[in-house]
Coordinates of C-alpha atoms in Angstrom, one line a residue:
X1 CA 119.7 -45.6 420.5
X2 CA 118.7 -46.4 424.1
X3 CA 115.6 -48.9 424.7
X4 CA 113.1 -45.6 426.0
X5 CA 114.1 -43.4 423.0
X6 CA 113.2 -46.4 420.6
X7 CA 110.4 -47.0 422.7
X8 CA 109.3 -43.6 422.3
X9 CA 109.6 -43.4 418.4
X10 CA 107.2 -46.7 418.2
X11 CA 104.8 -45.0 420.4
X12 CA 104.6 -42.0 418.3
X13 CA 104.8 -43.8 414.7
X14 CA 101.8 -46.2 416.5
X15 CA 99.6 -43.1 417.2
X16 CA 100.3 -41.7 413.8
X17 CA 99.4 -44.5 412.3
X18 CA 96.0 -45.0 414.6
X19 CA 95.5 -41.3 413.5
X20 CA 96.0 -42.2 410.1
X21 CA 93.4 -45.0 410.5
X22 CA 91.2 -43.0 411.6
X23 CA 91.1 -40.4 409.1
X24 CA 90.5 -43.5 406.4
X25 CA 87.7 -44.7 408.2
X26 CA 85.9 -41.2 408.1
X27 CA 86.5 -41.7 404.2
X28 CA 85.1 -44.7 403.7
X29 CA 88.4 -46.4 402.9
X30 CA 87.7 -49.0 405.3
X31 CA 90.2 -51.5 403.5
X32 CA 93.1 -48.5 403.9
X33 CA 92.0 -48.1 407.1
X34 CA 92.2 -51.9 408.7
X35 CA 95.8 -52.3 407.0
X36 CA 97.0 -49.4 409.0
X37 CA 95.1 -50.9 412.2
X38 CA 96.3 -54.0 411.9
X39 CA 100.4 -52.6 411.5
X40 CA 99.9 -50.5 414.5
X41 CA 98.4 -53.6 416.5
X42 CA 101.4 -55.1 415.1
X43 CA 103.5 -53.4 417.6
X44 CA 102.0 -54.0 420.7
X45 CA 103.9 -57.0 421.2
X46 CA 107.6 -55.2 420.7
X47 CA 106.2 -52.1 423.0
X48 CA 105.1 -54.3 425.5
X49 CA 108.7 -56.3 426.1
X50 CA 110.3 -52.6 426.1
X51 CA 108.2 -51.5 428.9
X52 CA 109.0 -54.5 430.5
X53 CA 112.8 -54.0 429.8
X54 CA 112.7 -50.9 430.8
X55 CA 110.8 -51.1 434.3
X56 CA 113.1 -53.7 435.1
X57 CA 116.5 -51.4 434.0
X58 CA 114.5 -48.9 436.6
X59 CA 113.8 -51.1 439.2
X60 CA 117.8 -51.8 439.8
X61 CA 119.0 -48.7 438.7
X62 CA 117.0 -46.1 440.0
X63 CA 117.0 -45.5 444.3
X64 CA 113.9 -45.2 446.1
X65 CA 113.3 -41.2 446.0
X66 CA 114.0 -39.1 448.8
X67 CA 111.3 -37.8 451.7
X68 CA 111.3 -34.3 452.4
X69 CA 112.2 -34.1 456.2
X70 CA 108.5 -33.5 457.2
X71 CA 107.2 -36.1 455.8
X72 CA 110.0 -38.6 457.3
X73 CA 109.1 -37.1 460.6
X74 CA 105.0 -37.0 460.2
X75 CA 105.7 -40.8 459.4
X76 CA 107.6 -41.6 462.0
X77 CA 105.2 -39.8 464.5
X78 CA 102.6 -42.3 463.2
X79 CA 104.4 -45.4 463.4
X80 CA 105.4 -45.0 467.2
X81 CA 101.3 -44.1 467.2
X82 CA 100.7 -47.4 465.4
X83 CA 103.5 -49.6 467.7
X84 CA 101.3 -48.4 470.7
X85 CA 97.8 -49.1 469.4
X86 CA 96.8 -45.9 468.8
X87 CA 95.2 -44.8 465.7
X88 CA 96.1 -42.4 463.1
X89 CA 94.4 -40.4 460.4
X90 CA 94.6 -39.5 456.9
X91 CA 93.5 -36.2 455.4
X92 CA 90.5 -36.2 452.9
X93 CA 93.3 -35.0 450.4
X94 CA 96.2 -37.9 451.1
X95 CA 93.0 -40.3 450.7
X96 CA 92.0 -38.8 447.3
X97 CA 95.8 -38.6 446.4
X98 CA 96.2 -42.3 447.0
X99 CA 93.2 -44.1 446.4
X100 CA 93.2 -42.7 442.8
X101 CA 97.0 -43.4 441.8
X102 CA 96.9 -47.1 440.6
X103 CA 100.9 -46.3 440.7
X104 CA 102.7 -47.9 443.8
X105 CA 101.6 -45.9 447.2
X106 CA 104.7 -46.5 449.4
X107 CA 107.7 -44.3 448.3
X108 CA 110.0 -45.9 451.4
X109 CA 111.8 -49.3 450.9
X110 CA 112.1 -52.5 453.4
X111 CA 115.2 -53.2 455.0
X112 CA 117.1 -55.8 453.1
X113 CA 115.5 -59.4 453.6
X114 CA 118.5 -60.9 455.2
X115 CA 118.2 -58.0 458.3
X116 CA 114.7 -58.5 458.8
X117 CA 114.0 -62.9 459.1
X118 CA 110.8 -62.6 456.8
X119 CA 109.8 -61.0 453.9
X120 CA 105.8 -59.7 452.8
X121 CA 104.9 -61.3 449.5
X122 CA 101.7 -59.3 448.4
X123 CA 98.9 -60.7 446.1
X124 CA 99.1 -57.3 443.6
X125 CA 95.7 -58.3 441.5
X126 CA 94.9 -55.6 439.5
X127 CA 91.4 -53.1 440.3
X128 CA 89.1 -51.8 438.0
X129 CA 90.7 -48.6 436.4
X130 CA 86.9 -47.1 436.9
X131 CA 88.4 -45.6 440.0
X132 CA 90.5 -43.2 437.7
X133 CA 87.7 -42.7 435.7
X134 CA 85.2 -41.4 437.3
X135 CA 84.3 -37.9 438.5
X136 CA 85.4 -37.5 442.7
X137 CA 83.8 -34.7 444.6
X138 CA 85.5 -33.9 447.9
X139 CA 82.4 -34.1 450.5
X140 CA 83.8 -33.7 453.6
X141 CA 81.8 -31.8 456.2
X142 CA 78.3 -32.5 454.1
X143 CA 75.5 -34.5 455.0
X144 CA 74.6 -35.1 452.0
X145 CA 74.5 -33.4 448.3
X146 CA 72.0 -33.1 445.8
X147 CA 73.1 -32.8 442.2
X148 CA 70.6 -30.8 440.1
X149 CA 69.6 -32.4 436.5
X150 CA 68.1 -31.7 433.5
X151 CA 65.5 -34.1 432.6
X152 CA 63.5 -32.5 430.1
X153 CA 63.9 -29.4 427.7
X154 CA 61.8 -26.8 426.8
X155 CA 60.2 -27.0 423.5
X156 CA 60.4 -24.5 420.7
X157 CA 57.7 -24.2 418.3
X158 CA 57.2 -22.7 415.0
X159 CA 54.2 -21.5 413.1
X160 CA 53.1 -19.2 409.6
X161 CA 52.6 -15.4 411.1
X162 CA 49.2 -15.2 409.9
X163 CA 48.1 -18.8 412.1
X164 CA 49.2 -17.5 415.5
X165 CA 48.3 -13.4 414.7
X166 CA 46.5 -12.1 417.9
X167 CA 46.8 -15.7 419.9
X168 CA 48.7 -16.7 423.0
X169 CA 51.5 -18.8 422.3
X170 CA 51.5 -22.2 424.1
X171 CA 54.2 -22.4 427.3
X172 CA 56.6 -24.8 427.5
X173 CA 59.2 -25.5 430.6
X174 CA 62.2 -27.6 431.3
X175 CA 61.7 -30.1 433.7
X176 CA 64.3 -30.8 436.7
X177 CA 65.6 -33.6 438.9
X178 CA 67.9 -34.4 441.1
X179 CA 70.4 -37.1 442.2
X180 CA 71.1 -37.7 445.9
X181 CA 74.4 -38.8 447.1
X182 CA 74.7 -39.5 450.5
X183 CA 77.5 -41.3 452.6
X184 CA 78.2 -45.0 452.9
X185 CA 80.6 -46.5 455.3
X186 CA 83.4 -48.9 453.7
X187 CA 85.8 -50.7 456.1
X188 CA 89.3 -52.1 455.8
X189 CA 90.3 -55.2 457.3
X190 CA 93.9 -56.5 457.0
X191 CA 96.0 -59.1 458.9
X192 CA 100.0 -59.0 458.6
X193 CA 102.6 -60.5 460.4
X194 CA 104.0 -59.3 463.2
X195 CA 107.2 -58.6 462.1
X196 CA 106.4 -55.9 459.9
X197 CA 107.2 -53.9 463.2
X198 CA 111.0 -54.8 462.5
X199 CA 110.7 -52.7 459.6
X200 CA 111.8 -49.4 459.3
X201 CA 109.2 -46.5 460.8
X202 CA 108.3 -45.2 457.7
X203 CA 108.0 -48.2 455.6
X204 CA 106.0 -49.4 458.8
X205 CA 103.2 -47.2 458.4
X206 CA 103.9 -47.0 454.1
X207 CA 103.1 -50.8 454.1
X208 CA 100.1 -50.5 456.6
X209 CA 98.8 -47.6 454.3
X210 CA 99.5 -49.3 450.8
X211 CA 97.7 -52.6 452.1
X212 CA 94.3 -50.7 453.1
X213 CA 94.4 -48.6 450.6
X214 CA 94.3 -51.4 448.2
X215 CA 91.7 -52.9 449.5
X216 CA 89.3 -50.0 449.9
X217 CA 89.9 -49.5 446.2
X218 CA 88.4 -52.9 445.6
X219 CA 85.4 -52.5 447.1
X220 CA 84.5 -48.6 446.0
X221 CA 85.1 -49.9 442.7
X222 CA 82.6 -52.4 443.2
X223 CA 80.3 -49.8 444.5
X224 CA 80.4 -47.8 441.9
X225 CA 79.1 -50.7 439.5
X226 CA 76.5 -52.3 441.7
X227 CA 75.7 -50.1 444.4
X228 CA 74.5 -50.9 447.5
X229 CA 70.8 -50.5 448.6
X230 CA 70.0 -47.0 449.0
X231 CA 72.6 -45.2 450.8
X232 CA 74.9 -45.7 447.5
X233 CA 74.1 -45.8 443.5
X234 CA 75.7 -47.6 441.4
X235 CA 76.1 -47.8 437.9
X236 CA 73.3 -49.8 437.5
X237 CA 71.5 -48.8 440.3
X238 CA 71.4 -44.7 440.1
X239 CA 67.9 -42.7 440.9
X240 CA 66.6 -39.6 441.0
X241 CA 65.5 -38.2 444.4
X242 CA 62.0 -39.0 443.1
X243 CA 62.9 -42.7 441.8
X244 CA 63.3 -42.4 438.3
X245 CA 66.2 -44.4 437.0
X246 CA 69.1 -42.8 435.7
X247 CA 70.4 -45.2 433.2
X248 CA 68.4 -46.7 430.3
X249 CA 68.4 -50.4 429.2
X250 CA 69.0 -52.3 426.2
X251 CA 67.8 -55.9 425.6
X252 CA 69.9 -57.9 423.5
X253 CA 70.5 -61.9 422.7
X254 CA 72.0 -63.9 425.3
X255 CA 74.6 -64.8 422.7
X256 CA 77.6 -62.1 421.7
X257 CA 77.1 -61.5 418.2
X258 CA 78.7 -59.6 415.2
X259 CA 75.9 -57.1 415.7
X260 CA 76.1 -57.0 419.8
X261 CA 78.7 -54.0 419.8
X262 CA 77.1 -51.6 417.7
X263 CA 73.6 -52.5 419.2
X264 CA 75.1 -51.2 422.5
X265 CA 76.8 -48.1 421.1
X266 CA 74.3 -46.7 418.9
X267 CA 71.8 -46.9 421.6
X268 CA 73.6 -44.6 423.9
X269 CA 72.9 -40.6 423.8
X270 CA 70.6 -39.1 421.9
X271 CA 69.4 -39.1 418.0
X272 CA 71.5 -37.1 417.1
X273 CA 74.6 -37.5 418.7
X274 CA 77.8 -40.3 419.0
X275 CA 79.7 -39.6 422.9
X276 CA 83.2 -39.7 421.9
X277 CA 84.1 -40.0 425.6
X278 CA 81.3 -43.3 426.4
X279 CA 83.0 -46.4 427.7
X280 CA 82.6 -50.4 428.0
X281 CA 82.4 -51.5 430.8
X282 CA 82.3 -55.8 430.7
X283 CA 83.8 -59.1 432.2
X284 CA 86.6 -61.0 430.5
X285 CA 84.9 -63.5 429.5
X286 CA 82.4 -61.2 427.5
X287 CA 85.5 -59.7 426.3
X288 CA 87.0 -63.3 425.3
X289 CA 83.3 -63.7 423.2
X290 CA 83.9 -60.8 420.9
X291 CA 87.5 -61.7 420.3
X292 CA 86.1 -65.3 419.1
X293 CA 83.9 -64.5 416.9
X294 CA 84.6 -65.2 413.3
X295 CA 83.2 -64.1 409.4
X296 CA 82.9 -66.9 407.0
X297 CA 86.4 -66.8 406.0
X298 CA 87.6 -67.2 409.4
X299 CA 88.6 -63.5 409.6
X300 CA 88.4 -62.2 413.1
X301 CA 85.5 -59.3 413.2
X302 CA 86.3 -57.3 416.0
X303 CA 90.2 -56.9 417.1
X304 CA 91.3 -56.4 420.6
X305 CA 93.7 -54.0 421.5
X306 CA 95.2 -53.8 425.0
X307 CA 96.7 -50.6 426.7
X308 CA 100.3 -51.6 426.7
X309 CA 100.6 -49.3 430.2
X310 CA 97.5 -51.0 431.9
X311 CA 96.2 -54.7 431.2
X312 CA 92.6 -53.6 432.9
X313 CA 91.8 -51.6 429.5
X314 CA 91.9 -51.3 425.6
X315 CA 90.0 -51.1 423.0
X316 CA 88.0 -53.0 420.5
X317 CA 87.6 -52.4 416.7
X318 CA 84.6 -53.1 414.8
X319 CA 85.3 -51.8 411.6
X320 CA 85.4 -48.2 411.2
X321 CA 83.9 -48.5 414.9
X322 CA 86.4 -47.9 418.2
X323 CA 85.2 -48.6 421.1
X324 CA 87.4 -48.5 424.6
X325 CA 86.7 -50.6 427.1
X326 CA 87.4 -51.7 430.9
X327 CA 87.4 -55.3 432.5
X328 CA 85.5 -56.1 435.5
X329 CA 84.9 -58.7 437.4
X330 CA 81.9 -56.8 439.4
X331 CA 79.6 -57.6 436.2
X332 CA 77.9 -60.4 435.1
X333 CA 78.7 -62.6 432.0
X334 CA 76.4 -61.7 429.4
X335 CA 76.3 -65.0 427.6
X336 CA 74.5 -67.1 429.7
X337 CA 72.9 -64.2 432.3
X338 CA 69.1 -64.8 432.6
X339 CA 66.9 -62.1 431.0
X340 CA 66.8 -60.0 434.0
X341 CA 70.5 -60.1 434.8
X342 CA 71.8 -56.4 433.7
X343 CA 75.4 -57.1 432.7
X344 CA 77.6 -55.0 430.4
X345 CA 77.7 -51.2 430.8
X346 CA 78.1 -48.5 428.1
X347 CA 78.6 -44.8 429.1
X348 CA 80.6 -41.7 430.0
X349 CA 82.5 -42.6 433.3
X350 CA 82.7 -38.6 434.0
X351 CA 78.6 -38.6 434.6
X352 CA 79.3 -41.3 437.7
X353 CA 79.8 -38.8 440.7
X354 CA 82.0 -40.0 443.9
X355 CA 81.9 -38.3 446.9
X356 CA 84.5 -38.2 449.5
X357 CA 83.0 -37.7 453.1
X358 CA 86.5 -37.1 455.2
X359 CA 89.0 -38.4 456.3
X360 CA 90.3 -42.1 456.3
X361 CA 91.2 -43.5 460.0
X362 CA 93.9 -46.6 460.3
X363 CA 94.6 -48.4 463.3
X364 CA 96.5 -51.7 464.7
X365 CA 95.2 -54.4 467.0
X366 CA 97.2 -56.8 468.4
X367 CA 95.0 -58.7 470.6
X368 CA 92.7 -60.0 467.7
X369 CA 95.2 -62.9 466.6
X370 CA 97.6 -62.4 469.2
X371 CA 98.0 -66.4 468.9
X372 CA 98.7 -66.5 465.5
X373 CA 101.4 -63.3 466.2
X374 CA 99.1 -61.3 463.7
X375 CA 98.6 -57.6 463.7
X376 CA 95.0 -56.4 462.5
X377 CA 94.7 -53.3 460.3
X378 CA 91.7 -51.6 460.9
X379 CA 90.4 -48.7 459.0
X380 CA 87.0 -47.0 457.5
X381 CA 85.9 -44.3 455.1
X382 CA 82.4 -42.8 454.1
X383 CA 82.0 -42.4 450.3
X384 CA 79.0 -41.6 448.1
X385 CA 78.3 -42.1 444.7
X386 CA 75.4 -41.5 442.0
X387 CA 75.3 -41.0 438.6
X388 CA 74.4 -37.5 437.7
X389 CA 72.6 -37.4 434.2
X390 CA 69.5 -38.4 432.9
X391 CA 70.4 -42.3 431.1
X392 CA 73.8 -41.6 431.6
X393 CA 74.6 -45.0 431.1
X394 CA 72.9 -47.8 429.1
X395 CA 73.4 -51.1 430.4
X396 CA 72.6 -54.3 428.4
X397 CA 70.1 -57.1 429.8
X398 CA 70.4 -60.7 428.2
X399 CA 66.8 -62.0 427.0
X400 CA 66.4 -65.3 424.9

């Protein structure tokens, strides 16, 4: 049996048993429940090494894949743009494709080290998997956009016949609001060698690409938590056109506790409802607090389960009580945070609009750090974001 079909099996006898799991929770067998939690975390470790084993067996035995002619020429066009100093621009639809692929962006390869004198060593840090999260909205051509929401329902009422006989019934009406999301400019500044021109043309203008791209995913991930002013909402930061916040708060200790988790979760949504599709959003080193956390016989209360495919998410199990969860490093630490820091963020992603205003524009500059033989990479973007539901997040806010 080959390392993916084995991989494979473990991946589905893992889900079963997570399935399994959670069908013992929802009967109260709790004890059944964490013994088939704790085998399928069990695995984690041997999944992990095969992934490893086989992106390695892939990256040697697999060739780069092949352009389509068109694309080899459209690419080549822009590199001799590039060479010149001219500038070149990306479609609102090749900015959406790769700005939310956390995948590799380049599909062309460098020539071999020993033909070219130098090779690029990137720093590949990962970025908030928010950016795949989120709702995006394709803008392009707007001013601006303003989503319509439902604040308040209508109220029914109920009375004996005899008590409203002959009387006018009392009118009641559902109340509006409206989210405004309007575009923000986000730059890209890169410096590279200037050898990269001894490159081939297309993996010229792949690398150029790959390197802004990453870091305008960066920063609109950071956007989306924080915001920025006025001109862009963030999690913590969406309004209504009219002011009104569009997340809710929740004060809790300073310290992560046993009851810290479910204090966030339950107060999300309303009285009568659990989101299956909510989120947390936190820092690793609030996510390092829950995992140390202990019960009186040293027993761990909450176990933390990583995404074998992507080390930026997982999950976190408080009982009978899942909880998924991204790290960020746009957050604050809870633990510490003074009482009006708002840090970790609970929610459904999908209820955080983004908004795409065009196309993104790269060009080259050689005469910035022509000393230094450096090429700038120069590029922009408008984007827009807002949440679009009344509290659709509730964000927690450390007090003493």
């Amino acid at each position: 049996m080959t390392i993916k079909q084995k991989y494979l099996d473990m991946m589905s006898k893992r889900a079963e048993l997570i399935n399994n799991a959670q069908e013992a929770f929802s009967a109260n067998d709790f004890e059944g429940g964490q013994k088939l939690m704790d085998e399928a975390t069990g695995m984690n470790g041997q999944l992990e090494a095969m992934q490893k084993a086989m992106d390695e067996e892939m990256r040697y035995a697999q060739p780069a894949p092949a352009m389509d002619r068109e694309s080899v020429e459209r690419a080549e066009d822009r590199a001799h743009v590039l060479k010149n100093g001219g500038s070149i621009t990306f479609t609102a639809e090749e900015v959406r494709s790769a700005l939310f692929n956390s995948t590799t962006l380049a599909s062309g390869a460098l020539v071999e080290p020993e033909r070219v004198g130098t090779t690029i060593h990137d720093n590949q840090g990962t970025i908030s998997s928010i950016l795949d999260q989120v709702s995006v909205v394709d803008l392009e051509g707007c001013n601006a956009i303003n989503e319509p929401i439902l604040w308040a329902e209508q109220a029914a009422q109920s009375n004996t016949v005899a008590s409203k006989a002959g009387a006018a019934r009392t009118a009641t009406d559902p109340t509006f609001k409206s989210a405004k999301i309007a575009p923000y400019e986000v730059t890209v500044t890169s410096f590279v060698d200037r050898n990269l021109s001894r490159l081939t043309p297309v993996a010229y203008e792949a690398k150029i690409r790959e390197l802004a791209m990453r870091a305008l995913r960066r920063e609109v991930a950071k956007l989306i938590y924080t915001g920025a002013g006025t001109d862009m909402y963030g999690i913590k930061t969406g309004v209504t056109t009219d002011g009104s916040n569009l997340f809710s708060t929740k004060s809790l200790s300073k310290t992560i506790s046993a009851t810290t988790l479910s204090d966030l979760v339950f107060s999300y949504g309303g009285a009568e409802e659990l989101d299956g599709s909510a989120r947390l959003y936190l820092t690793k080193a609030d996510l390092q607090a829950f995992g140390a956390i202990r019960a009186s016989d040293g027993r761990r209360l909450f176990e933390i389960s990583v995404d074998a495919g992507n080390p930026n998410s997982g999950r976190i199990t408080d009982g009978g009580l899942i909880v998924p969860y991204t790290l960020t490093s746009s957050l604050s630490t809870h633990s510490g945070a003074s009482a009006s820091t708002l840090t970790m963020c609970y929610g459904n992603p999908k209820l955080y609009e983004l908004g795409l205003f065009g196309p993104y524009t790269i060009r080259v500059d050689e005469s910035v750090k022509a000393v230094e033989r450096m090429n700038a990479i120069l590029g922009d973007v408008f984007v827009g974001g807002n949440l679009v539901a009344k509290d659709a997040f509730v964000v927690a806010s450390a007090t003493t």
